[in-house]
Structures are given as structure tokens and as C-alpha cells.
mmCIF file of C-alpha atoms in Angstrom:
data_model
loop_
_atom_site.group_PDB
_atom_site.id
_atom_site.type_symbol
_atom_site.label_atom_id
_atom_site.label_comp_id
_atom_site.label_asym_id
_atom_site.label_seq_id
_atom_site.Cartn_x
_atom_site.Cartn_y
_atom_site.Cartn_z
ATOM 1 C CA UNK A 1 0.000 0.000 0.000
ATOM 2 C CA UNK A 2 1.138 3.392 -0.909
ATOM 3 C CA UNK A 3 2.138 4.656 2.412
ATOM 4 C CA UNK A 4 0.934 8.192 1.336
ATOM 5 C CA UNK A 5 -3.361 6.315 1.904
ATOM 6 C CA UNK A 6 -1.639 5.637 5.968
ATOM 7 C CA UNK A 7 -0.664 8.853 6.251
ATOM 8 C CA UNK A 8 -4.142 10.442 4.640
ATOM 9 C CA UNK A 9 -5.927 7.858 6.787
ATOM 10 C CA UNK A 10 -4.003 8.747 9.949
ATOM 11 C CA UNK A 11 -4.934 12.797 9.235
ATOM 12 C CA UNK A 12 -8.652 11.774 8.601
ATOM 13 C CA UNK A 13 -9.034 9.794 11.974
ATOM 14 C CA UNK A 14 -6.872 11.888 14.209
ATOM 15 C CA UNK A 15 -7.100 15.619 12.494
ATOM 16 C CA UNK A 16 -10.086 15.832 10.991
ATOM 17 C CA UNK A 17 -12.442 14.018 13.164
ATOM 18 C CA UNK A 18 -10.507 13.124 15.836
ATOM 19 C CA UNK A 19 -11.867 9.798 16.489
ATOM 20 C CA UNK A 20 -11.878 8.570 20.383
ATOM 21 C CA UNK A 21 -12.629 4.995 22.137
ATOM 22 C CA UNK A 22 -16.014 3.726 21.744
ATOM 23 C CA UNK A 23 -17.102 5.755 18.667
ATOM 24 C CA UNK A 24 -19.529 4.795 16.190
ATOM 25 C CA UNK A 25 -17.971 5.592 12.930
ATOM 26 C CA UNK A 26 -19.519 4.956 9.739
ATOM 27 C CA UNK A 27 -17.338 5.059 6.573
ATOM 28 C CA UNK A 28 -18.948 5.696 3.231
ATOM 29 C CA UNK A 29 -16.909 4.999 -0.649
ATOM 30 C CA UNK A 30 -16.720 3.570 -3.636
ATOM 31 C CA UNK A 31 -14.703 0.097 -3.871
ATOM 32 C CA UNK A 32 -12.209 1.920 -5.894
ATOM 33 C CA UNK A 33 -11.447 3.497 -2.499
ATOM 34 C CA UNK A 34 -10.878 -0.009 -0.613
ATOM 35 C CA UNK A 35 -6.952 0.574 0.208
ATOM 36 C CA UNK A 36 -8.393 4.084 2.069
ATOM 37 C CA UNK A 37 -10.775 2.077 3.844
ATOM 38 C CA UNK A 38 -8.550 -0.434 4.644
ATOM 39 C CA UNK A 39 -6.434 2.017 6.000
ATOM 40 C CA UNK A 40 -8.980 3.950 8.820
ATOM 41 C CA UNK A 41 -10.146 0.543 9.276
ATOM 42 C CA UNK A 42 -7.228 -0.378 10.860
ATOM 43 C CA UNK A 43 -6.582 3.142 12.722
ATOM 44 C CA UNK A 44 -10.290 2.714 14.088
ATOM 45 C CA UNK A 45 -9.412 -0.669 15.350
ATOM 46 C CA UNK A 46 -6.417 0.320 17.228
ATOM 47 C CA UNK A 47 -8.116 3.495 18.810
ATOM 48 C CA UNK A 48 -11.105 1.301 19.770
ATOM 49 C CA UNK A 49 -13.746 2.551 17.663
ATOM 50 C CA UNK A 50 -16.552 0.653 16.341
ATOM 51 C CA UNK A 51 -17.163 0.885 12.278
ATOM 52 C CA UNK A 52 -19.521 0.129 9.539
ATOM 53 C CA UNK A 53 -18.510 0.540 6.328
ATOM 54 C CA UNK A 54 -21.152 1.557 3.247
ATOM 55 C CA UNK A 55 -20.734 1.824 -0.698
ATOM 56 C CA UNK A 56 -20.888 4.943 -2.119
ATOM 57 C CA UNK A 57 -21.423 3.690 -5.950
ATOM 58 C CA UNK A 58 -22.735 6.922 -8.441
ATOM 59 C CA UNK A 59 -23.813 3.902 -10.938
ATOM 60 C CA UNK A 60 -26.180 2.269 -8.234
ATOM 61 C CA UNK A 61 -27.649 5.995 -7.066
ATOM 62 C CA UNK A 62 -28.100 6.207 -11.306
ATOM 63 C CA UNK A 63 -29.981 2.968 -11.682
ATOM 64 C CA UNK A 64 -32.075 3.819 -7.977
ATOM 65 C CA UNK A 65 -33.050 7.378 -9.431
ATOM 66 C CA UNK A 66 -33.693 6.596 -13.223
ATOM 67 C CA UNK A 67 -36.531 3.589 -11.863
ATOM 68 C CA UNK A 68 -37.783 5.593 -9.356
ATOM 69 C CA UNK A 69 -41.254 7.507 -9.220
ATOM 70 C CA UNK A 70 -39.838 11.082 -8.073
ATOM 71 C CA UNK A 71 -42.924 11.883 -6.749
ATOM 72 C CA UNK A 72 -43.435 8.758 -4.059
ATOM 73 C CA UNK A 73 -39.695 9.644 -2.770
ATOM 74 C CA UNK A 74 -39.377 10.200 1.728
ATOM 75 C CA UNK A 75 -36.430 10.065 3.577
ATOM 76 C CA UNK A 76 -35.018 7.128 3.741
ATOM 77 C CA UNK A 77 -35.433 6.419 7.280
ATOM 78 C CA UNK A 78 -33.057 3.749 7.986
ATOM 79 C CA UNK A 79 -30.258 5.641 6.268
ATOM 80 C CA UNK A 80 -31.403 8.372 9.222
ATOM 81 C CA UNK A 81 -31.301 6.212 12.114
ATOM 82 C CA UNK A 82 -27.831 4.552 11.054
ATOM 83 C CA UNK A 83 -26.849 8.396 11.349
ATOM 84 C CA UNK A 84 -28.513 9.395 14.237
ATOM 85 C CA UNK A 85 -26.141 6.483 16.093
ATOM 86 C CA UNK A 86 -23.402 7.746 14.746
ATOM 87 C CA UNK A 87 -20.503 9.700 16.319
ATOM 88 C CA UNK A 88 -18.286 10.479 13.201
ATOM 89 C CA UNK A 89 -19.286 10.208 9.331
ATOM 90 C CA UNK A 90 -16.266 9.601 6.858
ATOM 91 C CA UNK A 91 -17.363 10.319 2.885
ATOM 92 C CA UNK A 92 -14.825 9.312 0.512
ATOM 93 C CA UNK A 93 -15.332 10.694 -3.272
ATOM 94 C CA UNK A 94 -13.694 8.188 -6.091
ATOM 95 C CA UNK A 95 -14.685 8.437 -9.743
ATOM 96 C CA UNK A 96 -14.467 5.472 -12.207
ATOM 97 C CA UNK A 97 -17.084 7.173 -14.488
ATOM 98 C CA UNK A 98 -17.561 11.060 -13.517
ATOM 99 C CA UNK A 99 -20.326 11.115 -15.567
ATOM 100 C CA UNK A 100 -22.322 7.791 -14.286
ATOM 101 C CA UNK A 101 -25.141 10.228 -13.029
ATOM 102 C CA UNK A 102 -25.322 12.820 -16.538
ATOM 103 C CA UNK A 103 -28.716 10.976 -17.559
ATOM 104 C CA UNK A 104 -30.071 11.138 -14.892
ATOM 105 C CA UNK A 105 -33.284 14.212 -14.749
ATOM 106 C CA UNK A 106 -32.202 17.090 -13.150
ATOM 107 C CA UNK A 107 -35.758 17.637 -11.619
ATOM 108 C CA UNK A 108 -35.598 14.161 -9.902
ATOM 109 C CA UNK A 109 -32.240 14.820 -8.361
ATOM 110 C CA UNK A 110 -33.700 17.922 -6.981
ATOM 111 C CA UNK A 111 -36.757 15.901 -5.589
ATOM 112 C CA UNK A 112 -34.081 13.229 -4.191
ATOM 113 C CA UNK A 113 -32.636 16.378 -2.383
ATOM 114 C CA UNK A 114 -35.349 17.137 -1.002
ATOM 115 C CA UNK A 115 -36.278 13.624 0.560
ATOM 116 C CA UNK A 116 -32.208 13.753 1.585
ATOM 117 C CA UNK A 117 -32.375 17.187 3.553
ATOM 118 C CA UNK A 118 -33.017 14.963 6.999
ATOM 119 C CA UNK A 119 -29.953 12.819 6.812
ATOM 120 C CA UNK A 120 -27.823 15.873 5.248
ATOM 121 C CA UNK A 121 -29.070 18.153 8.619
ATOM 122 C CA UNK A 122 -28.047 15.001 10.774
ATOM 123 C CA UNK A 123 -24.674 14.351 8.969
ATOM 124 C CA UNK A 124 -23.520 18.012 9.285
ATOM 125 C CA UNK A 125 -24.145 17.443 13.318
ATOM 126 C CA UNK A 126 -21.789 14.685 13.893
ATOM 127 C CA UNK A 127 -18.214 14.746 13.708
ATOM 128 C CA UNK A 128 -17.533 14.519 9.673
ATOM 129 C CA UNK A 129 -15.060 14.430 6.597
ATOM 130 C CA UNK A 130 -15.317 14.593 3.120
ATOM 131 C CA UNK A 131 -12.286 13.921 1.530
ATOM 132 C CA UNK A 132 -10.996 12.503 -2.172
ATOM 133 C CA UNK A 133 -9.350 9.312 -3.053
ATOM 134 C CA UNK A 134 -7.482 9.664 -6.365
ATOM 135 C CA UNK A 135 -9.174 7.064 -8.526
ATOM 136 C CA UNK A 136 -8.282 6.861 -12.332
ATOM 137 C CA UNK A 137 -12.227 8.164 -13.261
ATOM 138 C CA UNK A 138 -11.067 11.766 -11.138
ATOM 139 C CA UNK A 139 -7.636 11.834 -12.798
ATOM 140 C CA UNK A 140 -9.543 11.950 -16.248
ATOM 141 C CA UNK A 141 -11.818 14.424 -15.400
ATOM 142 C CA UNK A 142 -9.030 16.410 -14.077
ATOM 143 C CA UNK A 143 -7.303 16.334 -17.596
ATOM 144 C CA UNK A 144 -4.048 14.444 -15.419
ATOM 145 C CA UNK A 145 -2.607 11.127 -15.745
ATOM 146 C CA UNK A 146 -3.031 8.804 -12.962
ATOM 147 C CA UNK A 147 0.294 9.494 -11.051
ATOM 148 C CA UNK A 148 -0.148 12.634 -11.794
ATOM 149 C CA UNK A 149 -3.712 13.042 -10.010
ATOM 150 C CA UNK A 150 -2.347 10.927 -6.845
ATOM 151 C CA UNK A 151 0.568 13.629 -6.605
ATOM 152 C CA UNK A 152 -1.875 16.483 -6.669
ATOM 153 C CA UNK A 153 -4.729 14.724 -4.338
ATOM 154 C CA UNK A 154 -1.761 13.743 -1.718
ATOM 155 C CA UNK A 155 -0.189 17.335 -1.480
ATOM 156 C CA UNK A 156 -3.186 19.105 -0.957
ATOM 157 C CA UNK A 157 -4.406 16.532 1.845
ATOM 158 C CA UNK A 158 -0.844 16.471 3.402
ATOM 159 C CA UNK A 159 -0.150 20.488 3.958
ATOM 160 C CA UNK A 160 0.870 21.132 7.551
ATOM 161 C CA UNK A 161 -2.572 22.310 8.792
ATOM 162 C CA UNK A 162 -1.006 24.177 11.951
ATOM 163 C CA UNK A 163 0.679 26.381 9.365
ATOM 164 C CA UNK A 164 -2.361 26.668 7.207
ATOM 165 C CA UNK A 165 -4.867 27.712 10.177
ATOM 166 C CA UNK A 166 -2.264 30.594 10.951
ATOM 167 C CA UNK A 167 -1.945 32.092 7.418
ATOM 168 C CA UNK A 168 -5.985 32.114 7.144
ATOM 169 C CA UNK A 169 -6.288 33.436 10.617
ATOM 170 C CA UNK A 170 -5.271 36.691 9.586
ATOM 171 C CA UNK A 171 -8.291 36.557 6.927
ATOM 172 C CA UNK A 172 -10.587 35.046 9.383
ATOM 173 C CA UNK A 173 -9.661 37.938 11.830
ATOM 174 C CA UNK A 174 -10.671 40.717 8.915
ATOM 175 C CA UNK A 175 -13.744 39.056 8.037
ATOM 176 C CA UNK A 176 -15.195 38.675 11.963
ATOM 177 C CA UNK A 177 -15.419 42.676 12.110
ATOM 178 C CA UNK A 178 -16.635 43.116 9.180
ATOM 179 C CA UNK A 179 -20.166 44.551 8.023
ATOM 180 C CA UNK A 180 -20.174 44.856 4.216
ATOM 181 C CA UNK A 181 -18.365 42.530 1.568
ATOM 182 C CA UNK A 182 -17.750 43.524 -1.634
ATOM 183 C CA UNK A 183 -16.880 41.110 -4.683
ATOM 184 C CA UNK A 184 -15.275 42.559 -7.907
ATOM 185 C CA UNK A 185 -14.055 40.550 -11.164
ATOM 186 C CA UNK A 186 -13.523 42.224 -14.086
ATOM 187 C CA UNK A 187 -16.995 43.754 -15.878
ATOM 188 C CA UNK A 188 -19.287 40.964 -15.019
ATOM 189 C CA UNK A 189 -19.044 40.750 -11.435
ATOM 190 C CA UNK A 190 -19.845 43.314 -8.971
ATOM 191 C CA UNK A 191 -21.793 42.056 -6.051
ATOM 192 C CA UNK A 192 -22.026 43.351 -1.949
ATOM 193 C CA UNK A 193 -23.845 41.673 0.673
ATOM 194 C CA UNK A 194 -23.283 42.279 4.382
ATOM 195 C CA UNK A 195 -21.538 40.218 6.935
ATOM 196 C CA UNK A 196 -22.820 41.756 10.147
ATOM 197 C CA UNK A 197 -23.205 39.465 12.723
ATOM 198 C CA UNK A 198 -22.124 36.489 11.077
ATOM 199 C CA UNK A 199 -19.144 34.253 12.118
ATOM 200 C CA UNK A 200 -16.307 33.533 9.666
ATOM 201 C CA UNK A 201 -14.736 29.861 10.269
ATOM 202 C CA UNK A 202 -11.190 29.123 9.240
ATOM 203 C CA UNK A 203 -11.277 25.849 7.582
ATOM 204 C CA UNK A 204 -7.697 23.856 8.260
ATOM 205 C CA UNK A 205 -8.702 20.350 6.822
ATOM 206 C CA UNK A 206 -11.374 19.102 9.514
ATOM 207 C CA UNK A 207 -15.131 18.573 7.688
ATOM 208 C CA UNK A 208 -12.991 19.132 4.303
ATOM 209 C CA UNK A 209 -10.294 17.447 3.145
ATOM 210 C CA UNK A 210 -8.335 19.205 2.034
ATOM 211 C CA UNK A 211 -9.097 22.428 3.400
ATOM 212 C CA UNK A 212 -7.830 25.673 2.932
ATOM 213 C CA UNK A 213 -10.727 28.163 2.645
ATOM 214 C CA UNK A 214 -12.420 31.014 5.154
ATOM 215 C CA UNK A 215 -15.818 31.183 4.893
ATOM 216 C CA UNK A 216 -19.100 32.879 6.433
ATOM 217 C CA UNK A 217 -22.360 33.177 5.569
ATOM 218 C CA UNK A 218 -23.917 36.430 3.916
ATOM 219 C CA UNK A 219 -27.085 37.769 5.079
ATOM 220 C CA UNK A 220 -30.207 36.417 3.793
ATOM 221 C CA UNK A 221 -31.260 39.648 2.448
ATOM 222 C CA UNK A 222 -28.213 41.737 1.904
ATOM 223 C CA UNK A 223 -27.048 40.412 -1.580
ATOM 224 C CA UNK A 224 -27.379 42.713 -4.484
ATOM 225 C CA UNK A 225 -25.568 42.851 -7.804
ATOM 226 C CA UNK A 226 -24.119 40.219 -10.741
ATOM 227 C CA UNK A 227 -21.905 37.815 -10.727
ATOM 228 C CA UNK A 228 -20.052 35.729 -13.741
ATOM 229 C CA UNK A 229 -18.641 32.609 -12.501
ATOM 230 C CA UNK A 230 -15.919 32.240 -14.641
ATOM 231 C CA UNK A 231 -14.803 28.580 -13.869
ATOM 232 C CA UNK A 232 -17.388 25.707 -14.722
ATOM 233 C CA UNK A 233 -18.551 23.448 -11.775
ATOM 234 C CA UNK A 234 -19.217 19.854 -12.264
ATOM 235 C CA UNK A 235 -22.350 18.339 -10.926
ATOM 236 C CA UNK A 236 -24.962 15.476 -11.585
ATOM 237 C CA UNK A 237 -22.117 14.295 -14.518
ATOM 238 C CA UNK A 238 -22.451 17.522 -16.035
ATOM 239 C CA UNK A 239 -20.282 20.525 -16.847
ATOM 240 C CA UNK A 240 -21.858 23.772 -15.994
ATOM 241 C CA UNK A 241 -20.313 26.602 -17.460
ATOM 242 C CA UNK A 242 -20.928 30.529 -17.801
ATOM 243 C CA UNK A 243 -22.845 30.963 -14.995
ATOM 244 C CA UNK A 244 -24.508 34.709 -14.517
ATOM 245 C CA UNK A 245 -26.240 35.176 -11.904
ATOM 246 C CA UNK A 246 -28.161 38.398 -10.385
ATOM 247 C CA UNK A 247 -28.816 38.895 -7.083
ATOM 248 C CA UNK A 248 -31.883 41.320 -5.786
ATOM 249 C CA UNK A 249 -31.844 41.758 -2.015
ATOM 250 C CA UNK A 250 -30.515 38.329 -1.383
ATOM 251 C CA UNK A 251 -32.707 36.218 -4.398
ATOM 252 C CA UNK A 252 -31.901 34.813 -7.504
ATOM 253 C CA UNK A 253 -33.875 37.040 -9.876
ATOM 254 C CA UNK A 254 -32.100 36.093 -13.038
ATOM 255 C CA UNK A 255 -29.409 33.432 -14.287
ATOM 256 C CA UNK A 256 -28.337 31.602 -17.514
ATOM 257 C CA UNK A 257 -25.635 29.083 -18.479
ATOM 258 C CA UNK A 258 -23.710 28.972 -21.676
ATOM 259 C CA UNK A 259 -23.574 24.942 -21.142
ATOM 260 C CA UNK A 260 -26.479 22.520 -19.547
ATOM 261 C CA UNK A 261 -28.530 25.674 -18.311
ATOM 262 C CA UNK A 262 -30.748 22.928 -17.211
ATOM 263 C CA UNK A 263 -29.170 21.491 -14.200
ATOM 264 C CA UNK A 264 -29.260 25.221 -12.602
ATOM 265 C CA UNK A 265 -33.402 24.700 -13.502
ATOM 266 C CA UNK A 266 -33.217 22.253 -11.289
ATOM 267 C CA UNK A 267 -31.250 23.447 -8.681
ATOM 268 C CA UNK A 268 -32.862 26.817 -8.513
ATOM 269 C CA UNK A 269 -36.372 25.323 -8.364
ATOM 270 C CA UNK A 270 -35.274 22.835 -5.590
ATOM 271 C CA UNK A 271 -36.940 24.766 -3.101
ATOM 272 C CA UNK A 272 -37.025 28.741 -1.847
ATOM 273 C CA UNK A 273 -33.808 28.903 0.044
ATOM 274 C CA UNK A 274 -32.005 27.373 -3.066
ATOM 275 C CA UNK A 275 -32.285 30.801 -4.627
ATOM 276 C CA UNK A 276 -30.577 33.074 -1.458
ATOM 277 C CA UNK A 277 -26.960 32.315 -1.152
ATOM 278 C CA UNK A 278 -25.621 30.345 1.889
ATOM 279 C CA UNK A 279 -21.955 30.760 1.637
ATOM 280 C CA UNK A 280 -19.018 33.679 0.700
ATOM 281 C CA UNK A 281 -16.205 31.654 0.653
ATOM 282 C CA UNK A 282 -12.381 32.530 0.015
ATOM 283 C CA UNK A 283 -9.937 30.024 -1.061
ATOM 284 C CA UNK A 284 -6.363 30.464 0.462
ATOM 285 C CA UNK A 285 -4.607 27.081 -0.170
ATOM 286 C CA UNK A 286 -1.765 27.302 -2.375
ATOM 287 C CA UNK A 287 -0.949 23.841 -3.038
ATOM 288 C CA UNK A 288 -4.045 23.635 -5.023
ATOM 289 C CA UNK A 289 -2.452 25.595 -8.369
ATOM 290 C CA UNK A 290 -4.981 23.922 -11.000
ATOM 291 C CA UNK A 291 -8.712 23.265 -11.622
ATOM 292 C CA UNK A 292 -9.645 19.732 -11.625
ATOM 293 C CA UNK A 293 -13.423 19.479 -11.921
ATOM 294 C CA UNK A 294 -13.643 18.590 -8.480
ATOM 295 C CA UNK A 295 -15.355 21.513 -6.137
ATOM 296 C CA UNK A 296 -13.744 20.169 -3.159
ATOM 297 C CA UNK A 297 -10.598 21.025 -4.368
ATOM 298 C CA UNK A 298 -11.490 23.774 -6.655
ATOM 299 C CA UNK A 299 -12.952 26.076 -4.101
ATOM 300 C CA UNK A 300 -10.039 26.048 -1.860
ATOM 301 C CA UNK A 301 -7.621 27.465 -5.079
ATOM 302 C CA UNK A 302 -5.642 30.706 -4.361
ATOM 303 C CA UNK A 303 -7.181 33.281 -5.891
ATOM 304 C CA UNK A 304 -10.823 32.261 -5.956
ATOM 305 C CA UNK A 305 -13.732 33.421 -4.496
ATOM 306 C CA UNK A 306 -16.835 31.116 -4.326
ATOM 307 C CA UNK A 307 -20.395 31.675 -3.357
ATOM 308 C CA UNK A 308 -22.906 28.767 -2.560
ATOM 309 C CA UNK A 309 -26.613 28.725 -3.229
ATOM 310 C CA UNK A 310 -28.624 26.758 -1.180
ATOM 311 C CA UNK A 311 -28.206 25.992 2.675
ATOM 312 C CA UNK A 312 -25.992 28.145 5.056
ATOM 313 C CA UNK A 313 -23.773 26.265 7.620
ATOM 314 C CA UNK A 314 -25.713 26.942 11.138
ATOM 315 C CA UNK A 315 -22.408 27.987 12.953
ATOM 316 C CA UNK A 316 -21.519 30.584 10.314
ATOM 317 C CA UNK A 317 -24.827 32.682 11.126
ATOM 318 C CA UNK A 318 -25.305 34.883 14.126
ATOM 319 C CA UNK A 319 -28.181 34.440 16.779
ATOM 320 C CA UNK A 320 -29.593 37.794 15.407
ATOM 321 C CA UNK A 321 -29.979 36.531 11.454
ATOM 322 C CA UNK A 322 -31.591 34.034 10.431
ATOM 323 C CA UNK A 323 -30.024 30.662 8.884
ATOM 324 C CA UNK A 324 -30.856 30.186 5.010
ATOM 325 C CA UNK A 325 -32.411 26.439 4.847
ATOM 326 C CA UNK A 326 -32.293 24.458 1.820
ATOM 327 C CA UNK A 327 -31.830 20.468 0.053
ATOM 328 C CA UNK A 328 -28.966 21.967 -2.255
ATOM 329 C CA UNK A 329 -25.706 23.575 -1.464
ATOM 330 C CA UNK A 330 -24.289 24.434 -4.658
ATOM 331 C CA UNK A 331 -20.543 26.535 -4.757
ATOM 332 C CA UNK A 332 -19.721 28.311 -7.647
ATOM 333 C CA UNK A 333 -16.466 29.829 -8.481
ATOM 334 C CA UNK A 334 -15.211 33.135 -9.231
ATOM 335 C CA UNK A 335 -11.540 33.587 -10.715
ATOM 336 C CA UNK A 336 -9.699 36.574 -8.393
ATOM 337 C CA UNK A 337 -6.360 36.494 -9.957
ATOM 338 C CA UNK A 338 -6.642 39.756 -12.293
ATOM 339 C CA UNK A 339 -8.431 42.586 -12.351
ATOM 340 C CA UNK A 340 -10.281 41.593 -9.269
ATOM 341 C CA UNK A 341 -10.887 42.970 -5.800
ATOM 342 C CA UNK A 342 -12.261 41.985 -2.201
ATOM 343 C CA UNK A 343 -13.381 44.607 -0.775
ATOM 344 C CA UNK A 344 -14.383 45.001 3.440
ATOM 345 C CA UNK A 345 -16.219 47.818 4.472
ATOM 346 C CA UNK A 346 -14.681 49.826 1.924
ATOM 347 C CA UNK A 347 -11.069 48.706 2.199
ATOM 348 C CA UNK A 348 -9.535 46.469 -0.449
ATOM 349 C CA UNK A 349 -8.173 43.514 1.397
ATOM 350 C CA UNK A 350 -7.107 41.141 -1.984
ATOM 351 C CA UNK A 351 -6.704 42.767 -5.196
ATOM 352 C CA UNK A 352 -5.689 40.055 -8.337
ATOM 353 C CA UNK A 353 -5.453 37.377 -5.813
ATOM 354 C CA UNK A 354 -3.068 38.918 -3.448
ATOM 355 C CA UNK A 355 -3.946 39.035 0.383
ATOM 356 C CA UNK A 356 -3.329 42.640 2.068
ATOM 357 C CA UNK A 357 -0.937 40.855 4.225
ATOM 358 C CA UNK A 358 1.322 39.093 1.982
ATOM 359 C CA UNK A 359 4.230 40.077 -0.318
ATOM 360 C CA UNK A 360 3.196 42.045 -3.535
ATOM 361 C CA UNK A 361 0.433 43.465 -2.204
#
């Protein structure tokens, strides 16, 4: 075994969820990912943690979804009680086919969302990861060879975190006093939406992995302006790309695609809080220096901004303003790196991808 999968297993269980004796830990992939497994497996075993392990297959979620009647779907209740008894949740993403899911109807993924939202609420209590193994199905859709892809994956999951978690404090410590936020790319993107309130939480590779973003949640309300997200996002085995967006007091009042305009129907008409944003995101880890299809590596590049539709992370929203509930959660990414600007409360704090307190600013 690669003894890169120990050491990514070893920062899963003791970084990111910081597994204990007696915990119930349930451990969801793809058999592609069965060295990974095999890995924590072990590591759970010798801390004295208690396991059960689930597939995570795209092609059996196709073939569930494409026979179903979208209309008789409910929350699968004994996916929520296997949950509920759970102390920490491990996802692992592995492609063999990145686009197993493309045929499948946008408006019945939505509806599958919706039936989902109980489980995805109870997951996002526990003590949880979602991380990446680099199967040969992600290297393709990343446009790398397979070595490659398993270089990339393994030195954005390795970073030393302590070091990380300093360098995005200084972000994190801008955005907590912060009121306003303003978001400028070029001539398509000019968007503000206040802060105030809200708590900004440095992510250092614990529920994501990797990490390497600061994030918050806007206001409900507070968003106004346009927005072009100029890198595509892949989702349901599609790319999305060209995505304009306008944003009137915190709703989605207008948007179009250049490519599969149809999956944002879907989204969008998911339900009312998948038109208010939920997340302002900033990505701030370096070792991530490409796009790869892959949003949990994408939205943690250098000079990006992203912005999610769709539900707002509870702890990000102050006891004064009022959390943005949704089935989706849907990031989309905006390219900082020239003629771009973050603005706080009037002050530019990045301009073309450069932080205020680094060199070159």
C-alpha cells in the first residue's frame, strides 16, 4: 500500500475528526477506495472505535433514481437512524465514471434532495469528513494522468494544517469585524452583501479534506448585484459553465448558463432557500495551483472566491440573522487572480489574488 493512503488515513481519523474509544464511525466509498478504507479501518481498530462501512457507488444511485417515481420519494429512514447512532461520518469521493449520473433528470435529483435534507441536517451534526481518493475516473476528469492526479490529491491533503490555520487566521480575523463585503471581477461581477453578525470559520482540513478556505455566511437579504462565474462546476455528470447570476436583495432574480442551463433549472427550483446564497467563501490554499473538476478542491484554489446557493452552515450565522435552509448547497467559483478585488467595508483587502498581508500586495 502506498504509504501516502496511511498517512491520509491517519490525518482523517486523528485531524479531521478526531476519532476517540467507543465511537460509532460509519465510513462511506466507492470500492475503488478499498486501500483508504482499509487504511482507517485499521486506525479505528487500534483506537477502539466501532465501524460500519457503506458503498458509495454513483452507478447504483443512477440505476435507484432513473426507476424511481420522483414523486413517491421520503427520507429514507433507515439511512437516518444509522446516522442518528453515529458519532463520526467519513465520505470518501472516487470516480471510475464522472459522468455515471449525466442521464439522470435534473428535476428528480432535486426531488431526491429534497427527501435527503433529513440525513444531510443530521450528517452536518456529527463529527464529519469529506475527503478525495485519487481514482483513475477523477484523474480523467481532471485532464491528469493517474500518477499525476495521486501527486496532486496527496499534497493538498498532506499540507501542515497548523501552518495553514495561521496564514488564514489573519483573513478570518478581517472578516469577523466586518459589516459589508464587496466582490469585484472584471466587468461581469460586482456584487455586496453584508456580513454583520455572522461568524467567519477558518477551515484547516477538519469537515474538508483538504481544506484551505475562510468562509461565512452572507445575510439572507443583503445580496445585491451580478456575478459571472468564470470557472465551470461539475455536478450530476455535467459541466456547468458561464454561470450569470443576479442577485436582488438576497434572491436569484435572473441566471443563464452557456452549457447545460438545465441542471441550474433544477437546482434553482429545488426549493425557496435554493435561490438566497448560503456561503461567501475565500480560497487560500496554495498547493491547489490547477482546476480539476472537483469543487472540493477547486474552491479552496488561491485566488478564488466562491459563493454557494442553497443551505448556510448553522455555525456561520449569528443568533440575530436568520439561517438560510435548503436540500442543495451548490458553490460556484469566481476567478480573483486579475483585475479583481475583495473589498471590506470599503477597504480592499485582496486585489488580483493577493492578500493585504502578503508580499506584492
Amino acid at each position: 500500500m502506498d504509504p501516502r493512503i496511511r498517512e491520509h488515513a491517519q490525518t482523517i481519523v486523528d485531524h479531521s475528526t478526531r476519532v476517540e474509544e467507543g465511537d460509532n464511525v460509519v465510513v462511506s466509498a466507492p470500492p475503488v477506495a478499498e486501500d483508504l478504507v482499509t487504511a482507517i479501518c485499521e486506525l479505528l481498530g487500534e483506537r477502539g472505535a466501532y465501524v460500519v462501512t457503506t458503498d458509495s457507488n454513483s452507478r447504483f444511485d443512477r440505476a435507484f433514481l432513473r426507476a424511481s417515481d420522483s414523486e413517491e420519494f421520503e427520507t429514507p429512514s433507515h439511512q437516518l437512524a444509522l446516522f442518528e447512532e453515529a458519532d463520526v461520518l467519513i465520505n470518501i469521493r472516487a470516480e471510475e465514471n464522472a459522468t455515471e449520473m449525466s442521464d439522470v433528470d435534473p428535476e428528480v435529483n432535486a426531488a431526491w434532495r429534497r427527501a435527503y435534507q433529513p440525513i444531510q441536517k443530521e450528517a452536518l451534526s456529527k463529527r464529519w469528513c469529506l475527503t478525495q481518493y485519487p481514482a483513475k475516473g477523477s484523474a480523467q476528469l481532471a485532464g491528469m494522468s493517474t500518477e499525476e492526479y495521486e501527486n496532486f490529491v496527496y499534497d493538498a491533503v498532506s499540507l501542515d494544517w497548523e501552518k495553514q490555520e495561521e496564514l488564514q487566521a489573519q483573513m478570518v480575523e478581517i472578516m469577523d469585524d466586518a459589516e459589508e463585503v464587496r466582490i469585484v471581477s472584471g466587468d461581469e461581477t460586482d456584487v455586496t452583501m453584508s456580513v454583520a453578525g455572522n461568524t467567519t470559520i477558518n477551515d484547516k482540513g477538519e469537515h474538508n479534506l483538504p481544506g484551505g478556505e475562510v468562509f461565512t455566511a452572507p445575510v439572507k437579504d443583503s445580496v445585491n448585484g451580478e456575478v459571472y462565474f468564470d470557472l465551470p462546476l461539475y455536478r450530476q455528470g455535467r459541466e456547468v459553465s458561464g454561470v450569470r447570476v443576479t442577485f436582488e436583495d438576497g434572491e436569484v432574480v435572473e441566471y443563464s448558463a452557456e452549457r447545460n442551463e438545465e441542471v441550474l433549472d433544477g437546482v434553482f427550483d429545488t426549493d425557496e432557500g435554493a435561490r438566497y446564497l448560503g456561503e461567501l467563501g475565500i480560497g487560500m490554499n496554495r498547493s491547489i495551483d490547477r482546476f480539476s473538476y472537483n469543487m472540493l478542491f477547486d474552491e479552496k484554489m488561491g485566488d478564488t472566491v466562491h459563493m454557494a446557493v442553497g443551505s448556510a452552515y448553522p455555525e456561520t450565522v449569528g443568533d440575530d440573522n436568520e439561517v438560510n435552509e435548503s436540500a442543495e448547497h451548490v458553490d460556484m467559483i469566481v476567478d480573483m487572480s486579475e483585475e479583481s478585488r475583495i473589498e471590506v467595508d470599503g477597504e480592499v483587502v485582496q486585489r488580483n489574488g493577493t492578500f493585504v498581508f502578503e508580499d506584492g500586495f
